[in-house]
PDB file of C-alpha atoms in Angstrom:
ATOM      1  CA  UNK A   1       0.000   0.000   0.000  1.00  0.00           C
ATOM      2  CA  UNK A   2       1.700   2.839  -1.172  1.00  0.00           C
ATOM      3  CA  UNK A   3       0.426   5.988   0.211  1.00  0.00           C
ATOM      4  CA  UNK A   4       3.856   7.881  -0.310  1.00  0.00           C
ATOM      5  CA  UNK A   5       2.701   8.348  -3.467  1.00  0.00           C
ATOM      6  CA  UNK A   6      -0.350  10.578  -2.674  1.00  0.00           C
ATOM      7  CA  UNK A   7       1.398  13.439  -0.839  1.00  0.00           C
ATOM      8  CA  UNK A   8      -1.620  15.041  -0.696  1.00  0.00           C
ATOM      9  CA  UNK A   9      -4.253  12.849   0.539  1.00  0.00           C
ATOM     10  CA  UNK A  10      -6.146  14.292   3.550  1.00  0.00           C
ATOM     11  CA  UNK A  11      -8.977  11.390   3.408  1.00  0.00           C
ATOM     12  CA  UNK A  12      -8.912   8.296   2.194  1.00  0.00           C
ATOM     13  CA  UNK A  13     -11.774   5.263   2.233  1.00  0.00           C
ATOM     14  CA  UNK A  14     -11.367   1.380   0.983  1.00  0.00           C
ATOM     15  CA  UNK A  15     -15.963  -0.082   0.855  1.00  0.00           C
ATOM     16  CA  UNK A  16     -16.122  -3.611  -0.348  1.00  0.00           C
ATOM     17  CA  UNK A  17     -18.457  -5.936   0.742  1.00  0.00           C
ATOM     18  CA  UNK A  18     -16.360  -8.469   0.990  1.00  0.00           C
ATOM     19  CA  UNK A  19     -12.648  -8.976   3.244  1.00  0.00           C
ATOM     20  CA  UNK A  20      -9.882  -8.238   1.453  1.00  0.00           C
ATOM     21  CA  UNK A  21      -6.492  -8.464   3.386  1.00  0.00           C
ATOM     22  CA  UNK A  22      -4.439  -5.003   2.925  1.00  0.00           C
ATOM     23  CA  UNK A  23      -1.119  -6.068   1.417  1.00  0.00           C
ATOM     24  CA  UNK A  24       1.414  -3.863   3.284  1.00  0.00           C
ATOM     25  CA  UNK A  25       5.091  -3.850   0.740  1.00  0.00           C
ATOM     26  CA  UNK A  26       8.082  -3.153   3.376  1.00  0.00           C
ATOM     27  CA  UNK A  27       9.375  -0.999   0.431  1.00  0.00           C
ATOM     28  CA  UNK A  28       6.518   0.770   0.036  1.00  0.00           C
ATOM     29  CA  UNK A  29       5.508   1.804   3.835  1.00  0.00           C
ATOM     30  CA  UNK A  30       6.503   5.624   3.490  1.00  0.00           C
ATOM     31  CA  UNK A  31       5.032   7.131   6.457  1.00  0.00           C
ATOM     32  CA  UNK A  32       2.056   9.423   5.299  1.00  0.00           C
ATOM     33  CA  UNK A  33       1.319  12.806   7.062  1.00  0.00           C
ATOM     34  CA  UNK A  34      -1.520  14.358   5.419  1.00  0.00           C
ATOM     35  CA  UNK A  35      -4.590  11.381   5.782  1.00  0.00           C
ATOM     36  CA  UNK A  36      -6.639  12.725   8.437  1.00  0.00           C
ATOM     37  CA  UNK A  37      -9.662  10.817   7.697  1.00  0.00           C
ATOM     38  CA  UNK A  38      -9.935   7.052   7.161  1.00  0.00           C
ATOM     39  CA  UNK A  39     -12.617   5.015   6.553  1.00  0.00           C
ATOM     40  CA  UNK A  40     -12.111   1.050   6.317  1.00  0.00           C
ATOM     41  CA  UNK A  41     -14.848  -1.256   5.486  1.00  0.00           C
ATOM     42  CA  UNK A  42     -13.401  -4.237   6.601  1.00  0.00           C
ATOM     43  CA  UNK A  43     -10.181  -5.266   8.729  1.00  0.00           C
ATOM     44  CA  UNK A  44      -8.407  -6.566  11.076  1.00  0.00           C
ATOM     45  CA  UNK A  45      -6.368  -5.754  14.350  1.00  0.00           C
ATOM     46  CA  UNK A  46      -3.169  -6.422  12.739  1.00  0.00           C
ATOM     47  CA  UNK A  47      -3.962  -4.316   9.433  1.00  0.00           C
ATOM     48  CA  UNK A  48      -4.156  -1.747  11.803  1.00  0.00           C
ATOM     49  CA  UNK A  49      -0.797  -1.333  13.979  1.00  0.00           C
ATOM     50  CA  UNK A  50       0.239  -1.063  10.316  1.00  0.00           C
ATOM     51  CA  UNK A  51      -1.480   1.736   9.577  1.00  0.00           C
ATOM     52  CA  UNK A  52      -0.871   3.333  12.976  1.00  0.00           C
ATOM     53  CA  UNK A  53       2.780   2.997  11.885  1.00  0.00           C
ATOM     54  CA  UNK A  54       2.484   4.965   9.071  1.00  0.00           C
ATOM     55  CA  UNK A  55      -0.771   7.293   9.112  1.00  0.00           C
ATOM     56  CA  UNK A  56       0.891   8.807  12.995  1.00  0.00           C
ATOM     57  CA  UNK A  57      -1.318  12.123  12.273  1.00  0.00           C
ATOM     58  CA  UNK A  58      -4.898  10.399  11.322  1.00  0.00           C
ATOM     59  CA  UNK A  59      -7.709  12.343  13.233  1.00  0.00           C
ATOM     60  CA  UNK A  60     -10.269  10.320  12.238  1.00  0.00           C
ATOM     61  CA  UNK A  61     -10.991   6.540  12.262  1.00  0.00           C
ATOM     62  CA  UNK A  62     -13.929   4.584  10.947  1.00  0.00           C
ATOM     63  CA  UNK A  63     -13.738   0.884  10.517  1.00  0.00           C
ATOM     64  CA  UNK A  64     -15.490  -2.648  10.915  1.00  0.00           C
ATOM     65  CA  UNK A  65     -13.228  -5.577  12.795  1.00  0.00           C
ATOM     66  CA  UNK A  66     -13.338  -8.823  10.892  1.00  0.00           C
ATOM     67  CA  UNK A  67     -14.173 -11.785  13.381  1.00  0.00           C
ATOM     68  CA  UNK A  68      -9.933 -12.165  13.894  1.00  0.00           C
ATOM     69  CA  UNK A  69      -9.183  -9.130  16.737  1.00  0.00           C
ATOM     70  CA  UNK A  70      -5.460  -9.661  18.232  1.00  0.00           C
ATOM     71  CA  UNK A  71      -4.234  -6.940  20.115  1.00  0.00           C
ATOM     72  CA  UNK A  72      -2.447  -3.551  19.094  1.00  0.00           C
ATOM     73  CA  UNK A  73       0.788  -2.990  19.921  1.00  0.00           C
ATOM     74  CA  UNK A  74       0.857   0.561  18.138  1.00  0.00           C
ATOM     75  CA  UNK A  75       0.162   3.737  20.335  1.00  0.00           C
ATOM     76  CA  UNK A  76      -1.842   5.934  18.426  1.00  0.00           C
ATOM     77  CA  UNK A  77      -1.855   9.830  20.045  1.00  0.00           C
ATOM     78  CA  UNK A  78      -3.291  11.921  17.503  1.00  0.00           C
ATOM     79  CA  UNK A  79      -6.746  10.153  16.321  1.00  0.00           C
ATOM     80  CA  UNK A  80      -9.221  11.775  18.129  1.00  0.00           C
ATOM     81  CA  UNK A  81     -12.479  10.587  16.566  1.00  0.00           C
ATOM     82  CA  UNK A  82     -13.352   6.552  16.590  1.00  0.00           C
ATOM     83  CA  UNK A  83     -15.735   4.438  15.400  1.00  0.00           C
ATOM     84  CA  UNK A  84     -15.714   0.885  15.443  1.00  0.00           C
ATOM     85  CA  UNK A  85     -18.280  -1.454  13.961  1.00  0.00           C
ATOM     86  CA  UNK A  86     -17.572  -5.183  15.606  1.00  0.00           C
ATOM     87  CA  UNK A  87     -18.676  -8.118  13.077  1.00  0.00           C
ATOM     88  CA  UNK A  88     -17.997 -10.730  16.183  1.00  0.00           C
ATOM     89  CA  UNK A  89     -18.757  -9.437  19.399  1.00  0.00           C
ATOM     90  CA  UNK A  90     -18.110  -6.028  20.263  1.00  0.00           C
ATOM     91  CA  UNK A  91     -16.748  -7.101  23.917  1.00  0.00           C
ATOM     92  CA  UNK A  92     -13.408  -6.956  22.487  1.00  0.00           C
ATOM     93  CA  UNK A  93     -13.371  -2.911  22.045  1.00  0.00           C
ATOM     94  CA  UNK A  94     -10.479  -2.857  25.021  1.00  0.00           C
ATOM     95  CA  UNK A  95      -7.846  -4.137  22.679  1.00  0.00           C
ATOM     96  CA  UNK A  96      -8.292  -1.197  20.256  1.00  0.00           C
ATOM     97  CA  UNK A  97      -9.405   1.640  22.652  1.00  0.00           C
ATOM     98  CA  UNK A  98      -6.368   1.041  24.801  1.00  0.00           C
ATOM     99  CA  UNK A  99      -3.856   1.875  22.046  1.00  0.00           C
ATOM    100  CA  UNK A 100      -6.016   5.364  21.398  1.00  0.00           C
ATOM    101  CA  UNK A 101      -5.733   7.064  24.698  1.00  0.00           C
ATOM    102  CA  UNK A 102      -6.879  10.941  23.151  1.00  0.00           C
ATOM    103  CA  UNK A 103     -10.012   9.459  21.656  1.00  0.00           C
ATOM    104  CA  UNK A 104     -12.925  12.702  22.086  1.00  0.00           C
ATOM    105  CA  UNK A 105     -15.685  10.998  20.098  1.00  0.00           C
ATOM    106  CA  UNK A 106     -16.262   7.088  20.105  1.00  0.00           C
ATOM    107  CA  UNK A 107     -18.965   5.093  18.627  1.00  0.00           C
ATOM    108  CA  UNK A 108     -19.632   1.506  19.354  1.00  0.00           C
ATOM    109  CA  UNK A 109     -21.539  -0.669  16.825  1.00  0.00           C
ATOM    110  CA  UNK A 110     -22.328  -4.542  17.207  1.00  0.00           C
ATOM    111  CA  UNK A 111     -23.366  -7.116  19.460  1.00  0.00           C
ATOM    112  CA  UNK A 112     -22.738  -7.496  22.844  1.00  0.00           C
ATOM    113  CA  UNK A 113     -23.093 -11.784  23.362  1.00  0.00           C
ATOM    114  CA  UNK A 114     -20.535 -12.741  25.618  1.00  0.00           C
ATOM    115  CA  UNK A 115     -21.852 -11.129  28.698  1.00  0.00           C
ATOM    116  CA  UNK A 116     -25.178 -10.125  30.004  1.00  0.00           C
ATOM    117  CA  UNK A 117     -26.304  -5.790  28.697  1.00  0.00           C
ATOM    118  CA  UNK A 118     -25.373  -4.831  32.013  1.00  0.00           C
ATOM    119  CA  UNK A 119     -21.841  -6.237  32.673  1.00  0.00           C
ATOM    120  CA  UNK A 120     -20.803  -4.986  29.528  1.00  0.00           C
ATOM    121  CA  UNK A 121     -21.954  -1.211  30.235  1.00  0.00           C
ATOM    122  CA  UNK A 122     -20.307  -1.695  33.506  1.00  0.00           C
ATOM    123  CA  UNK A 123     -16.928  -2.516  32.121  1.00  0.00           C
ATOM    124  CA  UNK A 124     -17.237   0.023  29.939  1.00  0.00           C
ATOM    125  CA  UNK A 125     -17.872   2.620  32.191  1.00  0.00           C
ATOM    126  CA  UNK A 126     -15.177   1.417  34.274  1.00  0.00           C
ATOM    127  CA  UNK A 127     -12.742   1.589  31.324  1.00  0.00           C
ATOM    128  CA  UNK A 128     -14.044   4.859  29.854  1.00  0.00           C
ATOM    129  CA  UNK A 129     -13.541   6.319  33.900  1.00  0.00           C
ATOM    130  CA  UNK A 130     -10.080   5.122  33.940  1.00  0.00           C
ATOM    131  CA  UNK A 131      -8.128   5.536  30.553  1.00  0.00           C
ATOM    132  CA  UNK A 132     -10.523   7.906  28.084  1.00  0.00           C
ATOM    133  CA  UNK A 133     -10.362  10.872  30.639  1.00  0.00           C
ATOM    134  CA  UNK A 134     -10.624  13.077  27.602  1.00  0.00           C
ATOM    135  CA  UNK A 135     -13.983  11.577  25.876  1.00  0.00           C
ATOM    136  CA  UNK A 136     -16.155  14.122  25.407  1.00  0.00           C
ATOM    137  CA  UNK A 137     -19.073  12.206  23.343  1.00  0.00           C
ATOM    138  CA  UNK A 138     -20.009   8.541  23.313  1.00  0.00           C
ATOM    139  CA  UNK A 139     -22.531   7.165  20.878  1.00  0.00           C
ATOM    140  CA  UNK A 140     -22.856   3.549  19.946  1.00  0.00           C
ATOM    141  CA  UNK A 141     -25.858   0.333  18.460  1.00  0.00           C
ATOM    142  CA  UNK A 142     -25.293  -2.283  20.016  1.00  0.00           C
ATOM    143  CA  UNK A 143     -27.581  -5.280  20.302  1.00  0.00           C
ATOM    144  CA  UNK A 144     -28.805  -8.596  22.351  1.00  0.00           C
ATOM    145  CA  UNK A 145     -30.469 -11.417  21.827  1.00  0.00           C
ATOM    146  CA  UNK A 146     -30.416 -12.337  25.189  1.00  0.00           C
ATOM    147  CA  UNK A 147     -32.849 -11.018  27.905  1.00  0.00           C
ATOM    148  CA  UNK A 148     -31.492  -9.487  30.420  1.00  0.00           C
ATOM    149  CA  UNK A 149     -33.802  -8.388  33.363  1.00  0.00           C
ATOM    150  CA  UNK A 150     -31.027  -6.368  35.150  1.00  0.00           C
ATOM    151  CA  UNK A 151     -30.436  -4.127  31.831  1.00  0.00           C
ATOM    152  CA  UNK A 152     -33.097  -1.420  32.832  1.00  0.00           C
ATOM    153  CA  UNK A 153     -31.985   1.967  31.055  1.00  0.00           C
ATOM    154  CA  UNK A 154     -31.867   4.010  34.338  1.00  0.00           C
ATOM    155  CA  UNK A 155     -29.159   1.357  35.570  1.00  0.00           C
ATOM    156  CA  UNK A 156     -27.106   1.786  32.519  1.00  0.00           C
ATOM    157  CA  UNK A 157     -27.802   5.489  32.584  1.00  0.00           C
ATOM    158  CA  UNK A 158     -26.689   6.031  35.876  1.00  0.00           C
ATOM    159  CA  UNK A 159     -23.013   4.146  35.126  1.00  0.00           C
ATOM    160  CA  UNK A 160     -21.737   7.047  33.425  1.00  0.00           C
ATOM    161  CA  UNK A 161     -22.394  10.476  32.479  1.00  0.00           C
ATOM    162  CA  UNK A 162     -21.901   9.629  28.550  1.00  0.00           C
ATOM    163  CA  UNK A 163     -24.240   6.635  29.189  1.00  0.00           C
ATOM    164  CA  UNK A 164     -27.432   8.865  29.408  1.00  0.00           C
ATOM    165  CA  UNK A 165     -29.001   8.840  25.642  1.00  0.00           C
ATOM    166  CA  UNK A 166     -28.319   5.388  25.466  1.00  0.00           C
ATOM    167  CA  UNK A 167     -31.840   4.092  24.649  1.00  0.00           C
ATOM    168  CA  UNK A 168     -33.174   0.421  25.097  1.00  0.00           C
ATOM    169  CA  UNK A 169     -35.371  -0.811  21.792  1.00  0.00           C
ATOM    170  CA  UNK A 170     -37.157  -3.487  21.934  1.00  0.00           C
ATOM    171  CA  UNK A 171     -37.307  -6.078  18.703  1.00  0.00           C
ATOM    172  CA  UNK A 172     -38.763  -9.682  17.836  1.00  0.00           C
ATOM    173  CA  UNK A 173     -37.083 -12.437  19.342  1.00  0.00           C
ATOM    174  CA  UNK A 174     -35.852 -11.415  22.849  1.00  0.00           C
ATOM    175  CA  UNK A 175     -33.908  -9.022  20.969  1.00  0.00           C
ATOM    176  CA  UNK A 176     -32.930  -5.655  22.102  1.00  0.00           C
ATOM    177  CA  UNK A 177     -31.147  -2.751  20.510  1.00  0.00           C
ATOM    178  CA  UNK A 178     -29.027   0.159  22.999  1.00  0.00           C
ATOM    179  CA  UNK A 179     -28.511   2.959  20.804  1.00  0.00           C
ATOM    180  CA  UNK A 180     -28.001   6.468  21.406  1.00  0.00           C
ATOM    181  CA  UNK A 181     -29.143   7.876  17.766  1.00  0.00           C
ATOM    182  CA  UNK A 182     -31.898   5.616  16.914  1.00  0.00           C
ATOM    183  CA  UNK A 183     -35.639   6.241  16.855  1.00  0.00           C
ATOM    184  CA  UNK A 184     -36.965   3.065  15.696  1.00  0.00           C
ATOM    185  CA  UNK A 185     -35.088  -0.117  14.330  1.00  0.00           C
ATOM    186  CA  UNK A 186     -34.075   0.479  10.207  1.00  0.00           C
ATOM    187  CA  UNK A 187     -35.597  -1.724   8.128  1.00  0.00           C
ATOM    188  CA  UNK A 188     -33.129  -3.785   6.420  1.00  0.00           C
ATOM    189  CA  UNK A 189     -30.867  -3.723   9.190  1.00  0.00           C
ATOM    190  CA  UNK A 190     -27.489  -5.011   8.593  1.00  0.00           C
ATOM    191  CA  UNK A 191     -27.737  -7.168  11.910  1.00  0.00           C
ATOM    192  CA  UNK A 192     -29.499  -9.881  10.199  1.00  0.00           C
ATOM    193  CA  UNK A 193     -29.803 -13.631  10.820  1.00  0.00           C
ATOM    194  CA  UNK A 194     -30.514 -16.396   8.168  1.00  0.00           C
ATOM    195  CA  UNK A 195     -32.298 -19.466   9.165  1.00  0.00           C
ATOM    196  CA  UNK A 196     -32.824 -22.826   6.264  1.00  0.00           C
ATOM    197  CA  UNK A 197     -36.235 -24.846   7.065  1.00  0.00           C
ATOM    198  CA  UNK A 198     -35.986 -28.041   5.028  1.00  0.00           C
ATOM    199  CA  UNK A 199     -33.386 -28.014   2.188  1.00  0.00           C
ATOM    200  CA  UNK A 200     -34.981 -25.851  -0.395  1.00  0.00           C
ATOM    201  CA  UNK A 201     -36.519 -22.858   1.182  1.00  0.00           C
ATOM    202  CA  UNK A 202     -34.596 -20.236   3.063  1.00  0.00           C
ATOM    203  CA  UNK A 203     -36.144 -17.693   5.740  1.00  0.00           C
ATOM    204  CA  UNK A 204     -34.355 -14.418   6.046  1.00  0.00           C
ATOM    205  CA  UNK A 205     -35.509 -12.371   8.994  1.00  0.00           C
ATOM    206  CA  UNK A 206     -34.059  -9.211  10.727  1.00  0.00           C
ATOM    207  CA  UNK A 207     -33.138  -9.458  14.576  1.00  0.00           C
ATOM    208  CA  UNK A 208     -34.942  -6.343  15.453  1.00  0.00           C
ATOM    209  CA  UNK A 209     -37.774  -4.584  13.574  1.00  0.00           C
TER     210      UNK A 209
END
């Protein structure tokens, strides 16, 4: 990946629908000062300290984690504004938020499955209290298929100050939504599940409606 060779380049954004490993060339990784903005439709943990590496004044960070997270070993200092869409579980966000101490703006998207709604908002509060002293705006959508009784809104509202648009939607199939920007569930959702009945006929239906 060769972005020596846009001097230029203030924002920069790979979409594809499907995974494509960045190839990084040794001989090519000229470290790039201009991208502010990037935008990544799909990678991966290690893809990233890469790009830390070389991008060590981006501002702005939007990607979706493929299901393989690692760790980062990169510090980043200068990004400021995150958002990270989880296609796995989105309990993993500590490996990635701990390498971006100076984030003011974070967003959250996927679904929370390894823990119960309010364990996760409590580890995240926790984390947010003691290493993102300088987040000034939280926003995420993250969903559950799991019922949780203890997840009332007040509780989750009252573990942080950031925590207080967070709004609980209910869907079809114990399924609930916690977003902070959402006033009813899109249609067409991309949090979708596919189920076969028999061997011919497939039933598509979206987690929460």
């Amino acid at each position: 990946m060769a972005y020596g060779h846009f001097p230029l380049l203030n924002f920069c954004r790979f979409s594809s629908d499907i995974y494509f490993p960045i190839e990084f060339d040794p001989d090519e990784q000229i470290v790039n000062l201009t991208i502010r903005t990037l935008i990544l439709n799909a990678t991966t943990a290690k893809e990233l300290n890469s790009l830390f590496d070389i991008l060590p004044k981006l501002y702005n960070l939007e990607a979706t984690l493929e299901n393989e997270i690692g760790k980062l070993t990169t510090i980043h200092t200068s990004l400021e504004h995150l958002c990270l869409t989880f296609r796995n579980s989105a309990e993993h966000f500590e490996n990635i938020l701990l390498r971006t101490p100076h984030l003011k703006q974070l967003r959250l998207n996927g679904k929370i499955e390894d823990s119960s709604v309010l364990i996760f908002f409590e580890k995240l509060a926790r984390f947010i209290h003691v290493n993102m002293l300088q987040l000034e705006i939280f926003n995420c959508e993250l969903f559950s298929d799991a019922w949780d009784p203890r997840a009332e809104i007040l509780a989750i509202h009252q573990l942080h100050p950031l925590f207080k648009s967070v709004v609980r939607h209910r869907g079809d199939f114990m399924s609930d939504c916690y977003a902070t920007d959402l006033t009813e569930y899109p249609i067409g959702s991309k949090y979708s599940c596919e189920f076969k009945k028999g061997f011919d006929e497939k039933i598509n239906f979206i987690l929460f409606l």
